[in-house]
XYZ file of N, CA, C and O in Angstrom:
332
model
N -9.481 -43.648 96.834
C -7.968 -43.716 95.840
C -8.522 -41.940 94.604
O -9.749 -42.191 94.280
N -7.697 -42.082 93.761
C -8.613 -40.855 93.205
C -7.620 -41.723 91.602
O -6.994 -42.057 91.204
N -8.361 -41.419 90.498
C -8.892 -41.418 89.436
C -7.633 -41.322 88.840
O -7.205 -40.275 88.808
N -7.300 -41.723 87.429
C -6.265 -41.021 87.152
C -6.821 -40.527 85.694
O -7.667 -41.028 85.041
N -6.750 -39.029 85.191
C -7.162 -38.748 84.577
C -6.087 -38.135 83.365
O -5.373 -37.855 83.742
N -6.455 -38.211 81.376
C -5.632 -38.074 80.717
C -4.711 -36.743 81.258
O -5.949 -35.510 81.771
N -3.774 -35.982 80.735
C -3.570 -34.747 81.339
C -4.590 -33.662 80.559
O -4.835 -32.195 81.358
N -4.683 -33.844 79.281
C -5.667 -33.136 78.755
C -6.618 -32.154 79.211
O -6.868 -31.189 79.390
N -7.363 -33.529 79.865
C -8.572 -33.134 81.241
C -8.627 -32.247 82.235
O -8.719 -31.209 82.550
N -6.995 -32.525 82.567
C -6.667 -31.647 83.799
C -6.642 -30.648 83.444
O -6.888 -29.454 84.518
N -6.427 -29.890 82.169
C -5.484 -28.839 82.218
C -7.368 -28.388 81.945
O -7.491 -27.549 81.666
N -8.548 -28.797 80.922
C -9.362 -28.563 80.961
C -9.822 -27.864 82.043
O -10.733 -26.426 82.667
N -10.019 -28.493 83.123
C -10.673 -28.320 84.603
C -9.842 -27.334 85.022
O -10.112 -26.840 86.139
N -9.094 -27.404 85.171
C -7.513 -26.012 85.678
C -8.375 -24.745 85.626
O -7.425 -23.885 86.118
N -8.828 -24.712 84.580
C -9.968 -23.415 83.952
C -10.838 -23.123 84.936
O -10.561 -22.038 85.782
N -11.795 -24.031 85.477
C -12.874 -23.863 86.337
C -12.279 -23.547 87.803
O -12.525 -22.760 88.909
N -11.287 -24.508 87.061
C -10.467 -24.085 89.433
C -9.689 -23.118 89.663
O -10.222 -22.389 90.886
N -9.188 -22.974 88.653
C -8.732 -21.421 88.379
C -10.149 -20.145 88.659
O -9.260 -19.917 90.128
N -10.668 -20.011 88.443
C -11.782 -19.256 88.830
C -12.834 -19.903 89.702
O -12.976 -18.443 90.795
N -12.759 -21.099 90.170
C -13.918 -21.195 92.063
C -13.058 -21.683 92.811
O -13.398 -22.368 93.025
N -12.059 -21.769 93.226
C -10.700 -22.642 93.937
C -11.174 -21.498 95.461
O -11.772 -20.519 95.530
N -11.224 -23.514 96.242
C -12.085 -22.504 97.828
C -10.872 -22.089 98.147
O -10.876 -21.742 99.462
N -9.294 -21.853 97.697
C -8.685 -21.392 98.430
C -7.174 -20.699 97.107
O -7.635 -20.815 96.322
N -6.953 -19.604 97.667
C -6.218 -18.357 97.203
C -5.024 -19.822 96.417
O -4.804 -19.121 95.185
N -4.569 -20.744 97.510
C -3.289 -21.334 96.600
C -4.022 -22.301 95.723
O -3.139 -22.027 94.304
N -5.539 -23.130 95.451
C -5.529 -23.400 94.707
C -5.832 -22.644 93.147
O -5.365 -22.834 91.852
N -6.197 -21.428 93.586
C -6.482 -20.656 92.538
C -4.818 -20.344 91.949
O -4.755 -20.631 90.523
N -4.294 -19.938 92.667
C -2.865 -19.515 92.167
C -2.147 -20.763 91.453
O -1.360 -20.932 90.171
N -2.239 -22.128 92.173
C -1.751 -23.278 91.973
C -1.774 -23.328 89.626
O -1.083 -24.057 88.753
N -3.628 -23.494 89.645
C -3.793 -23.873 88.314
C -3.821 -22.858 87.568
O -3.637 -23.348 86.381
N -3.849 -21.194 88.461
C -3.081 -20.213 87.099
C -1.792 -20.918 86.332
O -1.236 -21.252 85.258
N -0.251 -21.362 87.424
C 0.709 -21.410 87.016
C 0.542 -22.837 86.228
O 1.336 -22.839 85.303
N -0.196 -23.883 86.495
C -0.465 -25.165 85.492
C -0.360 -24.200 84.119
O 0.105 -24.870 82.982
N -1.209 -23.753 84.098
C -1.916 -23.382 82.573
C -0.839 -22.361 82.509
O -1.079 -22.786 80.820
N -0.228 -21.819 82.848
C 0.676 -20.891 82.576
C 1.741 -21.773 81.598
O 2.431 -21.398 80.372
N 2.415 -22.521 82.894
C 3.195 -23.534 82.335
C 2.853 -24.133 81.018
O 3.610 -24.991 80.280
N 2.010 -25.205 80.833
C 1.423 -25.954 79.949
C 1.537 -25.600 78.829
O 1.494 -26.164 78.137
N 1.817 -23.974 78.420
C 1.446 -23.217 77.084
C 2.959 -23.061 76.788
O 3.061 -23.684 75.056
N 3.606 -23.896 77.191
C 5.094 -24.540 76.417
C 5.379 -25.955 76.293
O 4.375 -26.687 76.614
N 5.702 -25.759 74.476
C 5.454 -27.497 74.783
C 6.018 -28.355 74.672
O 5.226 -29.736 74.757
N 7.032 -28.151 75.330
C 7.919 -28.931 76.017
C 7.006 -29.696 77.372
O 8.111 -30.214 78.167
N 6.852 -28.900 77.949
C 6.114 -28.867 79.581
C 5.466 -30.320 79.695
O 4.435 -30.627 78.945
N 5.837 -30.623 80.840
C 5.521 -32.321 81.183
C 5.330 -31.611 82.947
O 6.070 -31.970 83.319
N 4.335 -32.228 83.474
C 3.828 -32.089 84.664
C 4.677 -33.510 85.716
O 4.650 -34.006 85.466
N 5.319 -32.487 87.007
C 6.020 -32.698 87.948
C 4.657 -34.317 87.947
O 3.672 -34.219 88.345
N 5.733 -35.325 89.507
C 4.660 -36.329 89.843
C 3.599 -35.747 90.321
O 2.627 -35.826 90.712
N 4.413 -34.802 91.229
C 3.621 -33.614 92.255
C 2.407 -32.970 91.738
O 1.590 -32.929 92.054
N 2.962 -32.596 91.075
C 2.035 -31.098 89.738
C 0.789 -32.370 89.870
O -0.445 -31.885 89.563
N 1.240 -33.416 89.196
C -0.051 -33.808 88.216
C -0.417 -35.301 89.836
O -2.229 -34.654 89.346
N -0.093 -35.381 90.569
C -0.845 -36.064 91.469
C -1.864 -35.289 92.307
O -3.080 -34.986 92.119
N -1.624 -33.664 92.732
C -2.048 -32.509 92.991
C -3.438 -31.925 92.177
O -3.879 -31.714 92.281
N -2.896 -31.845 90.797
C -4.200 -31.771 89.305
C -5.165 -32.866 89.952
O -6.015 -32.346 89.365
N -4.762 -33.933 90.126
C -5.798 -35.844 90.044
C -6.676 -34.973 90.909
O -8.025 -35.035 90.704
N -6.599 -34.804 92.522
C -6.963 -34.637 93.549
C -7.622 -33.210 93.189
O -8.952 -33.998 93.707
N -7.020 -32.161 92.914
C -8.288 -30.980 92.688
C -9.355 -30.932 91.606
O -10.620 -31.023 92.215
N -9.102 -31.769 90.302
C -10.482 -32.706 89.294
C -11.344 -33.307 89.782
O -12.346 -33.161 90.278
N -10.342 -34.058 91.034
C -11.384 -35.427 92.416
C -12.569 -34.563 92.688
O -13.452 -34.964 92.391
N -11.784 -33.752 93.370
C -12.011 -32.860 94.637
C -13.435 -31.883 93.766
O -14.414 -31.810 94.256
N -13.365 -30.789 92.545
C -14.290 -30.872 92.354
C -15.255 -30.997 91.566
O -16.517 -30.736 91.853
N -15.048 -32.704 91.316
C -16.535 -33.796 91.182
C -17.340 -33.970 92.009
O -18.181 -34.994 91.537
N -16.508 -33.995 92.964
C -17.251 -34.721 94.247
C -18.567 -33.828 95.064
O -18.839 -32.874 94.960
N -19.178 -34.688 95.860
C -20.150 -33.700 96.433
C -19.995 -33.785 97.923
O -20.687 -35.077 98.174
N -20.019 -32.777 98.037
C -20.409 -32.485 99.832
C -19.308 -33.707 100.559
O -19.714 -34.423 101.658
N -18.093 -33.642 99.954
C -16.826 -34.576 100.801
C -17.381 -36.071 100.619
O -16.402 -36.954 101.162
N -18.723 -36.091 99.557
C -18.397 -37.398 98.852
C -17.202 -37.929 97.906
O -16.497 -37.401 97.176
N -17.010 -38.718 98.377
C -15.335 -39.227 97.457
C -15.999 -39.861 95.961
O -16.741 -40.519 95.625
N -15.603 -38.646 94.919
C -15.938 -39.280 93.804
C -15.960 -40.780 92.762
O -16.233 -41.074 92.204
N -15.007 -41.251 93.779
C -15.220 -42.738 93.723
C -15.697 -43.669 94.562
O -15.827 -44.412 94.540
N -16.601 -43.242 94.886
C -17.439 -44.174 95.821
C -19.101 -44.366 94.723
O -19.393 -43.645 93.675
N -18.855 -46.019 94.705
C -20.351 -46.215 94.390
C -21.703 -45.216 94.631
O -21.253 -45.174 96.662
N -22.258 -44.042 93.652
C -22.909 -43.983 94.232
C -24.090 -44.865 92.795
O -24.605 -44.934 91.951
N -26.269 -44.588 94.249
C -27.059 -45.027 93.121
C -27.658 -44.403 93.052
O -28.213 -43.285 93.488
N -27.692 -44.527 91.511
C -28.751 -43.276 91.259
C -30.058 -43.641 90.721
O -30.513 -42.771 89.968
N -30.324 -45.039 90.780
C -31.564 -45.516 90.615
C -32.829 -45.701 91.444
O -31.877 -45.734 92.164
N -33.769 -44.872 91.031
C -35.008 -44.353 91.993
C -35.142 -45.632 92.583
O -35.916 -46.550 91.216
N -35.136 -46.361 93.151
C -36.045 -47.844 93.884
C -37.597 -47.531 94.456
O -37.458 -48.723 95.009
N -38.011 -46.685 94.482
C -39.362 -46.537 95.355
C -39.820 -46.908 94.298
O -40.212 -47.379 93.262
N -41.079 -46.438 95.421
C -42.957 -47.228 94.481
C -42.799 -45.886 93.519
O -42.928 -44.639 93.642
N -43.270 -46.571 92.532
C -43.498 -45.842 90.969
C -44.521 -44.799 91.375
O -44.687 -44.002 90.783
N -45.484 -45.412 91.747
C -46.980 -44.337 92.397
C -46.379 -42.895 93.126
O -46.932 -42.274 93.217
N -45.144 -42.854 93.953
C -44.838 -41.865 94.879
C -44.093 -40.448 93.730
O -44.890 -39.080 94.629
N -44.406 -40.757 92.483
C -44.127 -40.248 91.610
C -44.942 -39.061 90.924
O -45.138 -38.133 90.657
N -46.002 -39.799 90.774
C -47.623 -38.847 90.588
C -48.613 -38.164 91.307
O -47.881 -38.039 92.705
């Protein structure tokens, strides 16, 4: 499931996606959204919003790991291993 982020946060990350997109389509989409967002009355369509959410979620996923998946960040190994 894709998390819901505020539009302002999505627009902030669209700048990174426009520069580092994995496809030309994604880069063009991000640039297009950024141009449209300059209009004071602009609001994304449902499809645009869903696409933006997916792209930002993908930006933060590591090697195909779902960004919403639980990730164990605490090392539970033997404390002496680090020495």
